[in-house]
Coordinates of C-alpha atoms and ligand atoms in Angstrom, one line a residue:
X1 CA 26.0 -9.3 18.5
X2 CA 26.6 -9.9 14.9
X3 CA 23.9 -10.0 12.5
X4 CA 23.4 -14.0 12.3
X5 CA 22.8 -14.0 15.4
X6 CA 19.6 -12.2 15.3
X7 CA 18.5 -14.1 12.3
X8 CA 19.4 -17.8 14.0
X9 CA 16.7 -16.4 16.7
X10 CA 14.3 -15.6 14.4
X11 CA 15.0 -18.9 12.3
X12 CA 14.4 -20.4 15.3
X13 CA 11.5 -19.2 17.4
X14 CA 9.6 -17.7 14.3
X15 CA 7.1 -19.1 11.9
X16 CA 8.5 -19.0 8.6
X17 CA 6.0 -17.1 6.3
X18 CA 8.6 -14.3 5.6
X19 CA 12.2 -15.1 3.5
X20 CA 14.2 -11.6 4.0
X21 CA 17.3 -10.8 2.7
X22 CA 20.3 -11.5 5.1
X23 CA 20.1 -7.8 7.1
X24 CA 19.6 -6.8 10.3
X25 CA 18.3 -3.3 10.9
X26 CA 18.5 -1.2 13.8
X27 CA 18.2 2.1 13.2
X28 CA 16.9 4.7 10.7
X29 CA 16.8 8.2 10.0
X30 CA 14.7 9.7 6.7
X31 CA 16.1 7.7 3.4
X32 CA 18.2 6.0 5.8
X33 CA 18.4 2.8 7.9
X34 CA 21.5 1.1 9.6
X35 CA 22.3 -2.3 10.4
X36 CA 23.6 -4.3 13.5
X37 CA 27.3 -3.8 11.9
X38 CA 26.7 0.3 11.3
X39 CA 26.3 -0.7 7.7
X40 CA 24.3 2.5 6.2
X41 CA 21.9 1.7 3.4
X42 CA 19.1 3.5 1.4
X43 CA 16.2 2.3 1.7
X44 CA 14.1 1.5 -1.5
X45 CA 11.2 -0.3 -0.2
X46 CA 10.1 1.9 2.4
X47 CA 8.0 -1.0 4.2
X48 CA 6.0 -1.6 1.1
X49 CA 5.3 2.6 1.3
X50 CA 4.3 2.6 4.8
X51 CA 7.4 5.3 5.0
X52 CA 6.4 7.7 2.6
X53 CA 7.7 10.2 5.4
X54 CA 10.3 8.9 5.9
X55 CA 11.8 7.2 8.7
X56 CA 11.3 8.4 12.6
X57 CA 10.3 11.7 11.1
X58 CA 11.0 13.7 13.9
X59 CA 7.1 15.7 14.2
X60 CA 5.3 12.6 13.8
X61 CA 7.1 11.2 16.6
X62 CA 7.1 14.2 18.7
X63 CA 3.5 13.9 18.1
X64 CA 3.9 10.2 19.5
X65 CA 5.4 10.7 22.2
X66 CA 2.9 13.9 23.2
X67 CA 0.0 11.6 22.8
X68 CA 1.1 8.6 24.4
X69 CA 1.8 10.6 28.2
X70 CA -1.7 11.2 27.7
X71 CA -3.4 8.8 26.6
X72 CA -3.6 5.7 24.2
X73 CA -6.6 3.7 23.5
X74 CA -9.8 4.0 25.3
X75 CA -12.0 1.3 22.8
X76 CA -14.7 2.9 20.5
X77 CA -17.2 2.0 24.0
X78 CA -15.9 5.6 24.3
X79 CA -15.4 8.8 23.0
X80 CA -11.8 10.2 22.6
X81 CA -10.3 13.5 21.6
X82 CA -8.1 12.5 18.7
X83 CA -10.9 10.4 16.4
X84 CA -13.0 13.4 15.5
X85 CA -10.2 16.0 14.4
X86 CA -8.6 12.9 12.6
X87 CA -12.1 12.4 10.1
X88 CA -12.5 16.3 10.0
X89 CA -8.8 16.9 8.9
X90 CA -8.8 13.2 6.7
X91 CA -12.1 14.3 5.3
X92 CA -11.0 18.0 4.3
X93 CA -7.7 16.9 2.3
X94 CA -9.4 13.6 0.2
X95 CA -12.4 15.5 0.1
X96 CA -14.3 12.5 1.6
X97 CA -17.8 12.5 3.7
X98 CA -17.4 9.5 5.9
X99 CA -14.1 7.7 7.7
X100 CA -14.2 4.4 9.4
X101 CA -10.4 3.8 11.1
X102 CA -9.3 0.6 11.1
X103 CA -5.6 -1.3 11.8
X104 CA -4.1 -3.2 8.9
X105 CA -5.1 -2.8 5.3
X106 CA -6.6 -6.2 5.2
X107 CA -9.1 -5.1 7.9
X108 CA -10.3 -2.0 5.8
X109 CA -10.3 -4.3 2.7
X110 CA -12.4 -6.6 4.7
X111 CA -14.6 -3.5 6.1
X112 CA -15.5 -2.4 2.9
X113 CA -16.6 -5.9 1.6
X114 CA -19.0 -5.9 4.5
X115 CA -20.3 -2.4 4.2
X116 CA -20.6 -2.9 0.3
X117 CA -23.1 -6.4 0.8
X118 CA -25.2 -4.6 3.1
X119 CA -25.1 -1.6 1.0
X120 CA -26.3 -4.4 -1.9
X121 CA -29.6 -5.7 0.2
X122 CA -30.3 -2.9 2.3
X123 CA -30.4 0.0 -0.5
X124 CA -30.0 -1.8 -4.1
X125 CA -32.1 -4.5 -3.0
X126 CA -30.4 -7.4 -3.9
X127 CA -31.6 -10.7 -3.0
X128 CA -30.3 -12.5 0.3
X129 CA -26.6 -13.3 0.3
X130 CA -26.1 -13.2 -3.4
X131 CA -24.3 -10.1 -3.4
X132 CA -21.2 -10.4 -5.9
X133 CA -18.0 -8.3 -5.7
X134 CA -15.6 -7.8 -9.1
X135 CA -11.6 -8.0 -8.3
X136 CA -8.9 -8.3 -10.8
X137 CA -6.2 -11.0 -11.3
X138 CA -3.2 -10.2 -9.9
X139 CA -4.6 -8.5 -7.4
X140 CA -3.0 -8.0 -3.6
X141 CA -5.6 -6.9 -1.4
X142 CA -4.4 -8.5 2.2
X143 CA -3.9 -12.1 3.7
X144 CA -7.0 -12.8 5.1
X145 CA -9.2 -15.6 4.5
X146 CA -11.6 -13.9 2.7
X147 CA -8.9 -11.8 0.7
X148 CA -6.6 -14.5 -0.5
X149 CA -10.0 -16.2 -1.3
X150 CA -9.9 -13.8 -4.5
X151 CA -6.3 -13.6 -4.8
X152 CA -5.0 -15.6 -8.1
X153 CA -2.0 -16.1 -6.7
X154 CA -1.6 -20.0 -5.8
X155 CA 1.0 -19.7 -3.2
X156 CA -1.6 -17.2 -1.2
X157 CA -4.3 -19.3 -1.4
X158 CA -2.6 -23.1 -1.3
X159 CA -3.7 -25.0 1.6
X160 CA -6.0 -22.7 3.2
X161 CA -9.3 -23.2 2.0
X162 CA -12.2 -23.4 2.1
X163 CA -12.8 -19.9 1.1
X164 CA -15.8 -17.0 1.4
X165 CA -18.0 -17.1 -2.1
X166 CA -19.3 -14.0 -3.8
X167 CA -16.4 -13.0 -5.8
X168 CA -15.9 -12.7 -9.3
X169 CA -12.0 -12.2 -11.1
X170 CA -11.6 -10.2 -14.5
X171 CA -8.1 -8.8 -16.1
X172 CA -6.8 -5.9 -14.5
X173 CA -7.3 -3.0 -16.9
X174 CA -9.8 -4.2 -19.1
X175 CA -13.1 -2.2 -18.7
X176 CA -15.1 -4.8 -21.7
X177 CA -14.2 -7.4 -19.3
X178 CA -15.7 -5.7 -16.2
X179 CA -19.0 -4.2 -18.4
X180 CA -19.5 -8.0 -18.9
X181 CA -19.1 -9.3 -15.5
X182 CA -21.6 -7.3 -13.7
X183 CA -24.9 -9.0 -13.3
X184 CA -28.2 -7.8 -11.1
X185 CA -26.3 -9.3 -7.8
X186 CA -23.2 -7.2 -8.8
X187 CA -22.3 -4.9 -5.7
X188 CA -18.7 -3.5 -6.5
X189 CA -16.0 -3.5 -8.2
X190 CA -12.4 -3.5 -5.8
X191 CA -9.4 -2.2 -7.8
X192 CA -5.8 -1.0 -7.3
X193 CA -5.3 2.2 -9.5
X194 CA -1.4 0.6 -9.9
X195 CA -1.0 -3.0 -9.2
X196 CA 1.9 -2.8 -6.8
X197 CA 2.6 -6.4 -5.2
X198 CA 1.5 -7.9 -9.0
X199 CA 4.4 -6.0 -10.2
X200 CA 3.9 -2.6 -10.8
X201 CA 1.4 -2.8 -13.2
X202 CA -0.1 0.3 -14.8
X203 CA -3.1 0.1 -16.4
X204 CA -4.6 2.4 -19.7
X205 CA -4.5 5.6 -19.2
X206 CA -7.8 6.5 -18.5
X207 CA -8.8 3.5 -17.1
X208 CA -9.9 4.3 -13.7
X209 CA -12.4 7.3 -15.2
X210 CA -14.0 4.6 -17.2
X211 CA -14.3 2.2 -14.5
X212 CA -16.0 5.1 -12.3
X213 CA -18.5 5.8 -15.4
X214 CA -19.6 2.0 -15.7
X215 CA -20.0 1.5 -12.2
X216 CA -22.3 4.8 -12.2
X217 CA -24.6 3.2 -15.4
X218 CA -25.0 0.0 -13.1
X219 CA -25.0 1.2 -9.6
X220 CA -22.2 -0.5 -8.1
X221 CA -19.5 0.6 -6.0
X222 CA -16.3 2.1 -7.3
X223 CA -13.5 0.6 -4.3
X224 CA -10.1 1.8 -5.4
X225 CA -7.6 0.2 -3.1
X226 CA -5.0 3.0 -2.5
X227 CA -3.2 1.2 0.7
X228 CA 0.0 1.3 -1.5
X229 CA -0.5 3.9 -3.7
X230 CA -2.1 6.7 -1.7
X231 CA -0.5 9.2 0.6
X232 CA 1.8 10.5 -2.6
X233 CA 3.7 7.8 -3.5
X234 CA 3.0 8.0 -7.2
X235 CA 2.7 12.0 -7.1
X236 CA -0.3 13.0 -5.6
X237 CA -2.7 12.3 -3.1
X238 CA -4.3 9.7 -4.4
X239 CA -3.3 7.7 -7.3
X240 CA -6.9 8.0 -8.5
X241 CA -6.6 11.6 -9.3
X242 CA -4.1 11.2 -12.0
X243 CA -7.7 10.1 -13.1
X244 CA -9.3 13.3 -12.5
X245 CA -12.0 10.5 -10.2
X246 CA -12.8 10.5 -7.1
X247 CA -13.9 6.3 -5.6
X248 CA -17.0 6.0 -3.8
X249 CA -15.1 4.1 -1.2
X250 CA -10.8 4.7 -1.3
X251 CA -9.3 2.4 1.3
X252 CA -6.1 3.7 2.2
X253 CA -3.3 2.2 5.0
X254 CA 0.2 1.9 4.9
X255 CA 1.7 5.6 5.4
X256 CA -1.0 6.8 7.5
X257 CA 0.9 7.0 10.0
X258 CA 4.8 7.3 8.7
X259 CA 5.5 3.7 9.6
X260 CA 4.7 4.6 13.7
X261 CA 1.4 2.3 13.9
X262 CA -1.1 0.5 12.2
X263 CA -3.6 2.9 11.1
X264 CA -5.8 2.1 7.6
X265 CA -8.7 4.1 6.7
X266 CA -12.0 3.2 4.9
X267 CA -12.9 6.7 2.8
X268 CA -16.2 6.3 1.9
X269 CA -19.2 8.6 0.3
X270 CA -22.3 8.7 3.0
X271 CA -24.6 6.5 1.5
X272 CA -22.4 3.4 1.5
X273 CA -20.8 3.7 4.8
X274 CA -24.5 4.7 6.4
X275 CA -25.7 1.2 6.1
X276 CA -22.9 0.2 9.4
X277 CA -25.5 0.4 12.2
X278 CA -24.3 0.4 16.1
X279 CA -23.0 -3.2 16.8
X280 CA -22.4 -3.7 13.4
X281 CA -18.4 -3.3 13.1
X282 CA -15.8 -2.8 15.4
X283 CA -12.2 -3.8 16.0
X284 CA -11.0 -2.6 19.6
X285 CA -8.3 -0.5 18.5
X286 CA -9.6 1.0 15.2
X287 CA -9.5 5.0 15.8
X288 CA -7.3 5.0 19.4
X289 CA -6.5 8.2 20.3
X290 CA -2.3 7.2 19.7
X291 CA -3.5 5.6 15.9
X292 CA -5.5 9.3 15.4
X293 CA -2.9 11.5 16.7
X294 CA 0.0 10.1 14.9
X295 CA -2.0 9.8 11.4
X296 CA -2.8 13.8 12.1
X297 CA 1.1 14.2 11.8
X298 CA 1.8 11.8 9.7
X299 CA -0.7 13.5 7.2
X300 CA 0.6 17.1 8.4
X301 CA 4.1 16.2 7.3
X302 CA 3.3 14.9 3.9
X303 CA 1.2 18.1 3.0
X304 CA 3.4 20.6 4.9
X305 CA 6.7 19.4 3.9
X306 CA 5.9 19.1 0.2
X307 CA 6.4 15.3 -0.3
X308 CA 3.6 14.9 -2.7
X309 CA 5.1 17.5 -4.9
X310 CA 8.7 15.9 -4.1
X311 CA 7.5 12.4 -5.5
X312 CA 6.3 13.6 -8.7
X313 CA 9.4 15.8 -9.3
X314 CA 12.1 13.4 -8.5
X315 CA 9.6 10.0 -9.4
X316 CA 10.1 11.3 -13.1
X317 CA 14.1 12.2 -12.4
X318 CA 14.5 8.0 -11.2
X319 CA 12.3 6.6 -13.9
X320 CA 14.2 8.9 -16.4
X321 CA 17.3 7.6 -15.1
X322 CA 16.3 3.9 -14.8
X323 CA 14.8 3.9 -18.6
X324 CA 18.1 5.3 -19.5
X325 CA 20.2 2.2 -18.3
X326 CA 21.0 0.0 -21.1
X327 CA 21.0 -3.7 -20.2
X328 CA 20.0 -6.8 -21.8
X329 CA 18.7 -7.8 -18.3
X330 CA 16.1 -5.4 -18.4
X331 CA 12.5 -5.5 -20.0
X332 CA 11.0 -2.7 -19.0
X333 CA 10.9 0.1 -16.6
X334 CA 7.4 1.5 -15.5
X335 CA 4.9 3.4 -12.5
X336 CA 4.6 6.3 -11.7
X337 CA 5.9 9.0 -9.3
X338 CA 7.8 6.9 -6.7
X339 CA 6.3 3.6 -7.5
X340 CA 8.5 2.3 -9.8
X341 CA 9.5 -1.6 -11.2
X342 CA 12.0 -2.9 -13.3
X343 CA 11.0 -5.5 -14.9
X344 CA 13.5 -8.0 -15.7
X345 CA 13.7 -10.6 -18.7
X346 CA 13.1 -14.4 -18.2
X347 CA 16.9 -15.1 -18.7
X348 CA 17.9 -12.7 -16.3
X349 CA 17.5 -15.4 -13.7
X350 CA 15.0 -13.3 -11.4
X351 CA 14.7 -10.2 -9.9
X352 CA 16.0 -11.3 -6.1
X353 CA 20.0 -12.1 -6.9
X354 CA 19.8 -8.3 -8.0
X355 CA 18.5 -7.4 -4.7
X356 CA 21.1 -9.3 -3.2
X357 CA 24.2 -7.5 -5.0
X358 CA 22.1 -3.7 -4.5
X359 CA 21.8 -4.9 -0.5
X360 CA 26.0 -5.3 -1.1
X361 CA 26.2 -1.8 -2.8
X362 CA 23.8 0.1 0.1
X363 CA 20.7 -0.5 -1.6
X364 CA 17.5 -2.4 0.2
X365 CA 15.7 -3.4 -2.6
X366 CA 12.8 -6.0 -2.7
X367 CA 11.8 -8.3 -5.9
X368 CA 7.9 -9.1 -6.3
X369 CA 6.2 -11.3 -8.9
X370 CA 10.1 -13.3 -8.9
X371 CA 10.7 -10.5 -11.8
X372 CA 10.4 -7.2 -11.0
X373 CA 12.5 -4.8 -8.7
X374 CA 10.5 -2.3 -7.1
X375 CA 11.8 0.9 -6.1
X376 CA 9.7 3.0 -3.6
X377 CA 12.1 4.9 -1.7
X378 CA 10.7 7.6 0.8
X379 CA 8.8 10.6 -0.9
X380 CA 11.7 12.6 0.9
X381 CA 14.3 11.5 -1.4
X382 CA 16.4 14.4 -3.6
X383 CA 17.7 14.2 -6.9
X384 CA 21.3 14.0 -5.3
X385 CA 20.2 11.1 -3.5
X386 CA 19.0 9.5 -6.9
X387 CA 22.2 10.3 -8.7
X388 CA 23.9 8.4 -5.6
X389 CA 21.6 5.5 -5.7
X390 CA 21.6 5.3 -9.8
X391 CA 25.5 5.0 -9.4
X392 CA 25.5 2.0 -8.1
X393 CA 22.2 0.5 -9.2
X394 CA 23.5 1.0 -13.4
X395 CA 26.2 -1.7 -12.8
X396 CA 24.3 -3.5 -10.8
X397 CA 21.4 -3.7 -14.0
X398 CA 24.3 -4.2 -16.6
X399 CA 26.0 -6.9 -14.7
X400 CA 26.1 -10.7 -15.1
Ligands
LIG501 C1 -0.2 -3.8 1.7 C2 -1.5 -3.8 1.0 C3 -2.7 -4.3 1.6 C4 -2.7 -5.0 2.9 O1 -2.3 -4.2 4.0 P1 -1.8 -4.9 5.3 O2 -1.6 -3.7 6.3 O3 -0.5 -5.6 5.1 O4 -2.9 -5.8 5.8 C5 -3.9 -4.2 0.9 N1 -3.9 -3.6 -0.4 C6 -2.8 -3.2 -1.0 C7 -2.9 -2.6 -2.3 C8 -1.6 -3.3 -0.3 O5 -0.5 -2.9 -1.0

């Protein structure tokens, strides 16, 4: 079957909310995926850095496969073998006291929000259901109802109101801004260390320290979103040490498991997630013994195997190499490790017809914010690879 025919089938039987570029996949191996045709292309998207391992890395799905002919999910009704090792060994590397395992990153973004109101009346003592949560603009924290109901994005939130109160938006990287948004009611403040669907935006250096200082003065909860950035893609750990800070709560997702399985993670200290009281939370296949054992690998790998390390190393080789490419088309070139955008000039007619021409050159590529091409290829990635890559992303920038 050729590759339209799979794409008439999902044009067909599918609900529309995606619009991907015109390739079928079917295969993929580390920095590499194929296509129905046997077309070979590198991927620079990783799933949005859910394959910071790269993909079907061979011990996390040997570590699949083990637990899966044993057993899968069992509900939390239960106790399982997997959950425990995965909060000691989750705990021990992000130097965290409490873990509560969700699925998606939405559902720990929308964990956190619960844990942080009751954390509001039970231990600040805030008044009943006045508890107010800071987020920036620009932010992308999910596509729930609850989440998009902060987003300032109008696509995200058009037509699907009404939407949950308590939320107050300030600019991303501006700490005067979020001195003078916190009131009594204030709970948290829910940040992304680097602004990855809004483009790639870095803030000041220094501005998550400063966030975690004022948060301390008022009592409210430092959340640093790290679903995107965490797990090494911009060169350690977690973006927030770049910072030398540690969150009270770090939510993290994505690669947690190497692309295998939804797995997110709520990292919290003890005092915030201690308010969660039996019956309080629960999702029926947050912390399954499958989610725990292939998160154990998935972590294993990107410690073992040097990745972190890898991402800073060759993250400053791309970004050297991309800031070296002189077009008129580009604006800028920014992140950090292996989160990286190129941000493209109004008249360069948006970011997606360059994805279309790197998709023809062996590239996947994805634009966000209509202007910026990200490139967030697996922490795996050599400089060789790179050098391969730049040679056909250079004419790509410089052409018309
Ligand atoms: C992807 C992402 C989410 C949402 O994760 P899902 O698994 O798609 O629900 C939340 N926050 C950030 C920063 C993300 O990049």
């Amino acid at each position: 079957m050729d590759a339209q025919y799979y794409i008439d089938l999902e044009e067909q039987f599918g609900a529309h909310n995606y619009q991907p570029l015109d390739v079928v996949l079917q295969r993929g191996e580390d920095i590499w995926v194929w296509d129905v045709e046997g077309n070979k292309y590198l991927d620079c998207l990783s799933a949005y850095s859910a394959v910071n391992q790269g993909h079907s890395h061979p011990k996390i799905k040997q570590a699949m496969i083990d637990q899966l002919q044993k057993l899968t999910l069992t509900s939390r009704a239960f106790h399982n073998d997997q959950l425990g090792l995965f909060y000691q060994e989750l705990c021990a590397l992000t130097n965290t006291h409490k873990v509560l395992p969700m699925n998606s990153g939405a559902e720990a973004v929308e964990t956190v929000i619960k844990a942080v109101r009751k954390w509001g009346y039970k231990i600040k003592g805030i008044p009943p259901d006045r508890a107010e949560v800071i987020v920036c603009q620009d932010n992308f924290h999910g596509r729930t109802i609850s989440i998009i109901g902060f987003s300032t994005n109008q696509q995200y939130r058009d037509g699907f109101g009404p939407f949950t109160p308590g939320f107050k938006i300030i600019p991303f990287g501006d700490t005067g801004a979020l001195e003078k948004a916190i009131t009594p009611n204030t709970v948290a403040f829910l940040v992304e260390p680097i602004q990855g669907e809004g483009g790639v935006i870095v803030p000041p250096t220094g501005y998550l320290k400063e966030v975690k200082s004022i948060c301390e003065k008022h009592n409210i909860v430092a959340i640093f979103d790290e679903i995107q950035t965490g797990l090494g893609r911009t060169g350690k750990l977690l973006a927030e040490e770049h910072d030398g800070v540690e969150a009270d709560v770090t939510l993290i997702g994505k690669a947690l498991s190497g692309g295998f399985y939804p797995i997110s993670a709520v990292l919290s200290n003890s005092e915030v997630l201690g308010v969660f009281m039996p019956g309080d939370h629960g999702s029926t296949f947050g912390g399954n013994p499958l989610a725990c054992a292939v998160a154990r690998a998935a972590l294993k790998v990107l410690i073992e195997e040097k990745m972190i390390e890898n991402a800073a190393k060759v993250g400053d080789y791309f970004m050297s190499k991309l800031k070296a490419v002189k077009s008129p088309h580009i604006k800028e070139v920014r992140g950090k490790g292996l989160l990286i955008g190129v941000e493209l000039v109004p008249e360069a007619g948006g970011a997606r017809r360059f994805c279309k021409q790197l998709l023809q050159q062996g590239l996947l590529c994805k634009e966000t914010h209509e202007s910026v091409i990200r490139f967030a290829p697996p922490l795996t990635i050599s400089k060789k690879d790179i050098d391969w890559a730049m040679d056909r992303i250079e004419p790509v920038l410089k052409g018309a």
